GROMACS .gro file of C-alpha atoms in nm:
model
  323
    1UNK     CA    1  -3.442  -3.786   3.904
    2UNK     CA    2  -3.584  -3.519   4.130
    3UNK     CA    3  -3.230  -3.405   4.221
    4UNK     CA    4  -3.146  -3.361   3.850
    5UNK     CA    5  -3.465  -3.161   3.798
    6UNK     CA    6  -3.375  -2.940   4.091
    7UNK     CA    7  -3.030  -2.876   3.948
    8UNK     CA    8  -3.164  -2.799   3.602
    9UNK     CA    9  -3.409  -2.558   3.760
   10UNK     CA   10  -3.115  -2.379   3.929
   11UNK     CA   11  -3.022  -2.084   3.698
   12UNK     CA   12  -2.655  -2.109   3.794
   13UNK     CA   13  -2.627  -2.477   3.710
   14UNK     CA   14  -2.832  -2.439   3.392
   15UNK     CA   15  -2.617  -2.144   3.286
   16UNK     CA   16  -2.296  -2.344   3.331
   17UNK     CA   17  -2.438  -2.627   3.119
   18UNK     CA   18  -2.537  -2.386   2.842
   19UNK     CA   19  -2.192  -2.218   2.853
   20UNK     CA   20  -2.025  -2.560   2.830
   21UNK     CA   21  -2.231  -2.660   2.527
   22UNK     CA   22  -2.158  -2.329   2.353
   23UNK     CA   23  -1.784  -2.362   2.428
   24UNK     CA   24  -1.782  -2.714   2.282
   25UNK     CA   25  -1.962  -2.587   1.971
   26UNK     CA   26  -1.695  -2.320   1.927
   27UNK     CA   27  -1.428  -2.592   1.910
   28UNK     CA   28  -1.566  -2.739   1.587
   29UNK     CA   29  -1.559  -2.587   1.236
   30UNK     CA   30  -1.859  -2.363   1.190
   31UNK     CA   31  -1.886  -2.171   0.865
   32UNK     CA   32  -2.159  -1.968   0.703
   33UNK     CA   33  -2.158  -1.845   0.343
   34UNK     CA   34  -2.187  -1.467   0.368
   35UNK     CA   35  -2.157  -1.186   0.117
   36UNK     CA   36  -1.885  -0.945   0.222
   37UNK     CA   37  -1.652  -0.688   0.066
   38UNK     CA   38  -1.313  -0.814  -0.048
   39UNK     CA   39  -1.028  -0.645  -0.234
   40UNK     CA   40  -0.792  -0.746  -0.514
   41UNK     CA   41  -0.480  -0.534  -0.567
   42UNK     CA   42  -0.167  -0.544  -0.777
   43UNK     CA   43   0.078  -0.319  -0.592
   44UNK     CA   44   0.361  -0.179  -0.806
   45UNK     CA   45   0.639  -0.008  -0.608
   46UNK     CA   46   0.884   0.249  -0.744
   47UNK     CA   47   1.237   0.124  -0.657
   48UNK     CA   48   1.438   0.401  -0.826
   49UNK     CA   49   1.712   0.596  -0.646
   50UNK     CA   50   1.495   0.879  -0.514
   51UNK     CA   51   1.305   0.621  -0.307
   52UNK     CA   52   1.620   0.597  -0.090
   53UNK     CA   53   1.564   0.951   0.039
   54UNK     CA   54   1.527   0.941   0.418
   55UNK     CA   55   1.240   1.179   0.483
   56UNK     CA   56   1.021   0.953   0.698
   57UNK     CA   57   1.065   0.871   1.063
   58UNK     CA   58   0.997   0.564   1.273
   59UNK     CA   59   1.031   0.681   1.629
   60UNK     CA   60   1.362   0.867   1.656
   61UNK     CA   61   1.512   0.703   1.346
   62UNK     CA   62   1.504   0.848   0.995
   63UNK     CA   63   1.402   0.586   0.737
   64UNK     CA   64   1.393   0.581   0.360
   65UNK     CA   65   1.080   0.613   0.155
   66UNK     CA   66   1.118   0.254   0.038
   67UNK     CA   67   1.154   0.120   0.393
   68UNK     CA   68   0.847   0.310   0.505
   69UNK     CA   69   0.654   0.176   0.205
   70UNK     CA   70   0.755  -0.181   0.289
   71UNK     CA   71   0.638  -0.161   0.649
   72UNK     CA   72   0.319   0.024   0.559
   73UNK     CA   73   0.228  -0.227   0.289
   74UNK     CA   74   0.278  -0.524   0.520
   75UNK     CA   75   0.047  -0.366   0.776
   76UNK     CA   76  -0.212  -0.277   0.511
   77UNK     CA   77  -0.214  -0.632   0.369
   78UNK     CA   78  -0.263  -0.772   0.720
   79UNK     CA   79  -0.575  -0.555   0.756
   80UNK     CA   80  -0.740  -0.679   0.435
   81UNK     CA   81  -1.032  -0.916   0.497
   82UNK     CA   82  -0.987  -1.283   0.419
   83UNK     CA   83  -1.082  -1.356   0.059
   84UNK     CA   84  -0.887  -1.053  -0.062
   85UNK     CA   85  -0.585  -1.097  -0.290
   86UNK     CA   86  -0.260  -0.906  -0.341
   87UNK     CA   87   0.005  -0.926  -0.611
   88UNK     CA   88   0.334  -0.734  -0.604
   89UNK     CA   89   0.547  -0.575  -0.874
   90UNK     CA   90   0.825  -0.319  -0.904
   91UNK     CA   91   0.884  -0.023  -1.135
   92UNK     CA   92   1.197   0.141  -1.273
   93UNK     CA   93   1.280   0.327  -1.597
   94UNK     CA   94   0.946   0.301  -1.785
   95UNK     CA   95   0.846  -0.062  -1.732
   96UNK     CA   96   0.687  -0.256  -1.446
   97UNK     CA   97   0.786  -0.612  -1.356
   98UNK     CA   98   0.523  -0.830  -1.188
   99UNK     CA   99   0.681  -1.046  -0.919
  100UNK     CA  100   0.372  -1.258  -0.858
  101UNK     CA  101   0.001  -1.261  -0.941
  102UNK     CA  102  -0.252  -1.178  -0.666
  103UNK     CA  103  -0.279  -1.449  -0.402
  104UNK     CA  104  -0.523  -1.477  -0.110
  105UNK     CA  105  -0.404  -1.261   0.178
  106UNK     CA  106  -0.489  -1.480   0.478
  107UNK     CA  107  -0.351  -1.811   0.348
  108UNK     CA  108  -0.064  -1.638   0.167
  109UNK     CA  109   0.024  -1.361   0.412
  110UNK     CA  110   0.364  -1.505   0.502
  111UNK     CA  111   0.468  -1.525   0.136
  112UNK     CA  112   0.331  -1.179   0.055
  113UNK     CA  113   0.493  -1.008   0.354
  114UNK     CA  114   0.826  -1.183   0.291
  115UNK     CA  115   0.828  -1.064  -0.071
  116UNK     CA  116   0.744  -0.706   0.029
  117UNK     CA  117   1.017  -0.711   0.293
  118UNK     CA  118   1.273  -0.795   0.023
  119UNK     CA  119   1.187  -0.504  -0.209
  120UNK     CA  120   1.511  -0.314  -0.262
  121UNK     CA  121   1.656  -0.044  -0.489
  122UNK     CA  122   1.923  -0.294  -0.600
  123UNK     CA  123   1.653  -0.480  -0.793
  124UNK     CA  124   1.635  -0.191  -1.042
  125UNK     CA  125   1.750  -0.277  -1.396
  126UNK     CA  126   1.786   0.087  -1.510
  127UNK     CA  127   1.862   0.421  -1.345
  128UNK     CA  128   1.597   0.634  -1.516
  129UNK     CA  129   1.261   0.703  -1.354
  130UNK     CA  130   1.002   0.793  -1.618
  131UNK     CA  131   0.696   0.812  -1.394
  132UNK     CA  132   0.426   0.906  -1.645
  133UNK     CA  133   0.541   0.648  -1.902
  134UNK     CA  134   0.581   0.389  -1.627
  135UNK     CA  135   0.230   0.451  -1.496
  136UNK     CA  136   0.083   0.423  -1.845
  137UNK     CA  137   0.267   0.098  -1.914
  138UNK     CA  138   0.172  -0.042  -1.574
  139UNK     CA  139  -0.197   0.025  -1.634
  140UNK     CA  140  -0.174  -0.110  -1.987
  141UNK     CA  141   0.015  -0.429  -1.897
  142UNK     CA  142  -0.119  -0.511  -1.550
  143UNK     CA  143  -0.461  -0.346  -1.538
  144UNK     CA  144  -0.730  -0.612  -1.552
  145UNK     CA  145  -1.090  -0.650  -1.447
  146UNK     CA  146  -1.021  -0.868  -1.143
  147UNK     CA  147  -0.750  -0.653  -0.980
  148UNK     CA  148  -0.699  -0.284  -0.908
  149UNK     CA  149  -0.359  -0.124  -0.968
  150UNK     CA  150  -0.187   0.048  -0.676
  151UNK     CA  151   0.107   0.252  -0.810
  152UNK     CA  152   0.344   0.362  -0.532
  153UNK     CA  153   0.591   0.640  -0.619
  154UNK     CA  154   0.733   0.978  -0.518
  155UNK     CA  155   0.667   1.116  -0.869
  156UNK     CA  156   1.030   1.220  -0.925
  157UNK     CA  157   1.095   1.204  -1.301
  158UNK     CA  158   1.462   1.141  -1.382
  159UNK     CA  159   1.561   1.280  -1.624
  160UNK     CA  160   1.302   1.559  -1.611
  161UNK     CA  161   1.005   1.502  -1.838
  162UNK     CA  162   0.985   1.695  -2.163
  163UNK     CA  163   0.620   1.816  -2.166
  164UNK     CA  164   0.612   1.769  -2.543
  165UNK     CA  165   0.631   1.390  -2.492
  166UNK     CA  166   0.399   1.343  -2.194
  167UNK     CA  167   0.201   1.017  -2.236
  168UNK     CA  168  -0.166   1.035  -2.332
  169UNK     CA  169  -0.392   0.840  -2.096
  170UNK     CA  170  -0.711   0.876  -2.300
  171UNK     CA  171  -0.683   0.514  -2.422
  172UNK     CA  172  -0.677   0.386  -2.064
  173UNK     CA  173  -0.887   0.631  -1.864
  174UNK     CA  174  -1.192   0.461  -1.714
  175UNK     CA  175  -1.077   0.109  -1.805
  176UNK     CA  176  -0.863   0.040  -1.497
  177UNK     CA  177  -0.949   0.104  -1.132
  178UNK     CA  178  -0.676   0.189  -0.890
  179UNK     CA  179  -0.483   0.436  -0.684
  180UNK     CA  180  -0.163   0.636  -0.700
  181UNK     CA  181   0.009   0.641  -0.361
  182UNK     CA  182   0.235   0.944  -0.325
  183UNK     CA  183   0.548   0.884  -0.115
  184UNK     CA  184   0.786   1.128   0.051
  185UNK     CA  185   0.803   1.467   0.220
  186UNK     CA  186   0.709   1.799   0.065
  187UNK     CA  187   1.052   1.954   0.128
  188UNK     CA  188   1.353   1.898  -0.099
  189UNK     CA  189   1.594   1.639   0.042
  190UNK     CA  190   1.929   1.500  -0.080
  191UNK     CA  191   1.931   1.167  -0.265
  192UNK     CA  192   2.174   0.914  -0.114
  193UNK     CA  193   2.444   0.778  -0.343
  194UNK     CA  194   2.587   0.424  -0.322
  195UNK     CA  195   2.904   0.273  -0.462
  196UNK     CA  196   2.936  -0.049  -0.662
  197UNK     CA  197   2.944  -0.253  -0.342
  198UNK     CA  198   2.617  -0.105  -0.220
  199UNK     CA  199   2.782   0.111   0.047
  200UNK     CA  200   2.657   0.463   0.094
  201UNK     CA  201   2.905   0.715  -0.044
  202UNK     CA  202   2.744   1.053   0.006
  203UNK     CA  203   2.466   1.229  -0.183
  204UNK     CA  204   2.416   1.333  -0.545
  205UNK     CA  205   2.540   1.678  -0.648
  206UNK     CA  206   2.396   1.919  -0.900
  207UNK     CA  207   2.639   1.818  -1.174
  208UNK     CA  208   2.578   1.442  -1.128
  209UNK     CA  209   2.219   1.424  -1.251
  210UNK     CA  210   2.043   1.570  -1.559
  211UNK     CA  211   1.884   1.903  -1.470
  212UNK     CA  212   1.668   1.916  -1.783
  213UNK     CA  213   1.540   1.686  -2.053
  214UNK     CA  214   1.760   1.639  -2.358
  215UNK     CA  215   1.525   1.405  -2.542
  216UNK     CA  216   1.364   1.495  -2.873
  217UNK     CA  217   1.270   1.855  -2.943
  218UNK     CA  218   1.253   2.132  -2.688
  219UNK     CA  219   0.908   2.253  -2.584
  220UNK     CA  220   1.035   2.609  -2.648
  221UNK     CA  221   1.056   2.766  -2.996
  222UNK     CA  222   1.417   2.798  -3.127
  223UNK     CA  223   1.419   3.181  -3.094
  224UNK     CA  224   1.367   3.149  -2.716
  225UNK     CA  225   1.657   2.905  -2.664
  226UNK     CA  226   1.993   3.060  -2.578
  227UNK     CA  227   2.265   2.919  -2.805
  228UNK     CA  228   2.025   2.711  -3.012
  229UNK     CA  229   2.171   2.496  -3.289
  230UNK     CA  230   1.945   2.251  -3.470
  231UNK     CA  231   2.205   1.974  -3.483
  232UNK     CA  232   2.460   2.042  -3.209
  233UNK     CA  233   2.255   2.219  -2.942
  234UNK     CA  234   1.878   2.171  -2.989
  235UNK     CA  235   1.828   2.261  -2.621
  236UNK     CA  236   2.077   2.547  -2.627
  237UNK     CA  237   2.433   2.591  -2.510
  238UNK     CA  238   2.355   2.746  -2.173
  239UNK     CA  239   2.447   2.530  -1.874
  240UNK     CA  240   2.136   2.386  -1.708
  241UNK     CA  241   2.109   2.431  -1.333
  242UNK     CA  242   1.836   2.321  -1.099
  243UNK     CA  243   1.735   2.104  -0.807
  244UNK     CA  244   1.693   1.767  -0.976
  245UNK     CA  245   1.968   1.627  -0.751
  246UNK     CA  246   1.725   1.685  -0.463
  247UNK     CA  247   1.391   1.510  -0.424
  248UNK     CA  248   1.047   1.573  -0.281
  249UNK     CA  249   0.702   1.425  -0.323
  250UNK     CA  250   0.566   1.566  -0.650
  251UNK     CA  251   0.212   1.566  -0.518
  252UNK     CA  252   0.063   1.813  -0.765
  253UNK     CA  253   0.211   1.618  -1.056
  254UNK     CA  254   0.083   1.285  -0.923
  255UNK     CA  255  -0.264   1.428  -0.875
  256UNK     CA  256  -0.257   1.540  -1.239
  257UNK     CA  257  -0.155   1.190  -1.348
  258UNK     CA  258  -0.427   1.035  -1.132
  259UNK     CA  259  -0.687   1.263  -1.286
  260UNK     CA  260  -0.563   1.190  -1.638
  261UNK     CA  261  -0.570   0.814  -1.580
  262UNK     CA  262  -0.898   0.806  -1.388
  263UNK     CA  263  -0.737   0.685  -1.065
  264UNK     CA  264  -0.763   0.789  -0.702
  265UNK     CA  265  -0.479   0.951  -0.511
  266UNK     CA  266  -0.353   0.894  -0.157
  267UNK     CA  267  -0.053   1.047   0.018
  268UNK     CA  268   0.136   0.798   0.234
  269UNK     CA  269   0.165   0.948   0.581
  270UNK     CA  270   0.100   0.645   0.804
  271UNK     CA  271   0.050   0.268   0.773
  272UNK     CA  272  -0.303   0.310   0.911
  273UNK     CA  273  -0.388   0.565   0.644
  274UNK     CA  274  -0.265   0.332   0.371
  275UNK     CA  275  -0.476   0.051   0.514
  276UNK     CA  276  -0.786   0.271   0.497
  277UNK     CA  277  -0.703   0.373   0.139
  278UNK     CA  278  -0.668   0.011   0.025
  279UNK     CA  279  -1.003  -0.082   0.183
  280UNK     CA  280  -1.197   0.216   0.051
  281UNK     CA  281  -1.553   0.126  -0.058
  282UNK     CA  282  -1.472   0.241  -0.413
  283UNK     CA  283  -1.224  -0.048  -0.444
  284UNK     CA  284  -1.442  -0.314  -0.280
  285UNK     CA  285  -1.587  -0.615  -0.457
  286UNK     CA  286  -1.882  -0.810  -0.317
  287UNK     CA  287  -1.814  -1.181  -0.293
  288UNK     CA  288  -1.982  -1.477  -0.124
  289UNK     CA  289  -1.730  -1.631   0.113
  290UNK     CA  290  -1.745  -1.920   0.358
  291UNK     CA  291  -1.681  -1.730   0.680
  292UNK     CA  292  -1.567  -1.883   1.009
  293UNK     CA  293  -1.832  -1.788   1.270
  294UNK     CA  294  -1.707  -1.991   1.567
  295UNK     CA  295  -1.668  -1.661   1.746
  296UNK     CA  296  -2.048  -1.643   1.782
  297UNK     CA  297  -2.092  -1.945   2.017
  298UNK     CA  298  -1.767  -1.850   2.190
  299UNK     CA  299  -1.897  -1.499   2.257
  300UNK     CA  300  -2.233  -1.636   2.375
  301UNK     CA  301  -2.056  -1.878   2.612
  302UNK     CA  302  -1.860  -1.588   2.760
  303UNK     CA  303  -2.177  -1.382   2.800
  304UNK     CA  304  -2.356  -1.670   2.979
  305UNK     CA  305  -2.060  -1.721   3.213
  306UNK     CA  306  -2.057  -1.352   3.298
  307UNK     CA  307  -2.430  -1.367   3.378
  308UNK     CA  308  -2.376  -1.674   3.600
  309UNK     CA  309  -2.093  -1.512   3.796
  310UNK     CA  310  -2.288  -1.191   3.839
  311UNK     CA  311  -2.578  -1.389   3.983
  312UNK     CA  312  -2.344  -1.571   4.223
  313UNK     CA  313  -2.146  -1.266   4.333
  314UNK     CA  314  -2.420  -1.004   4.359
  315UNK     CA  315  -2.641  -1.021   4.673
  316UNK     CA  316  -2.996  -1.136   4.613
  317UNK     CA  317  -3.286  -0.902   4.694
  318UNK     CA  318  -3.391  -0.932   5.056
  319UNK     CA  319  -3.081  -1.132   5.152
  320UNK     CA  320  -2.870  -0.994   5.439
  321UNK     CA  321  -2.534  -1.116   5.569
  322UNK     CA  322  -2.582  -0.953   5.909
  323UNK     CA  323  -2.663  -1.165   6.217
   0.00000   0.00000   0.00000
């Protein structure tokens, strides 16, 4: 018994016993109910043709806006704390389509990341890209109290928006939380064109896309429209030229839409930046969650072992190895 007492009195031996007990404790489920911030997002991604523009880079390789969005979203979802939830949808023409409701990010990460990886422009059911109308419909259809809307787009309206028919967001403003994520470079870039088999076949030319709106009534009075005819040429007879066959991030326009809808705005420049935007305090929700805290006894065991080894390796005061 005296030998056992002597060993227990030895700090090195006692430290090893304590480290062993802590390590064993870390092997068993240990959960505490803690209040922590979590996030719930429905991410709606623009999959129209301008999202194929290759104005991002990954290393030495140019990548499309849509590819960069996919990789950035997967990284951002991985950074969300457990207890958060993410749903995914797509947008084209003026309507969103929800692929799945928000699911918990830790248990469902494989399913979420696999779905994001499969987002593709070929999923589009229409060629038009009516951003303002699409944002309004997305907020109206998918905005709900338990999830924020993350609308990911380059802001390229195709055909160009007639200001006379811009949607009014007054019925939605303040009712839905969320974020517009602006995608793309600030310089004009060509839009890739694909054939019926999905093979790239060049880029769009000026005469292949509408350069102005031809819907409804012109925003200009008839006397200012060259070649105006009420029935045959309500927008005039002059040929419309422009740069609508090229694309850039319409950042000013998206900021206006965000302000009108009461949303935040973030420009996608890096996966890390997107992760910070999706975990902003303004989007957090406090929730009591059973949290795994096995790391606490594991960390204490490591600290005790470090103290034991320092005591063994460092020379004791007054002790000399010389003869």
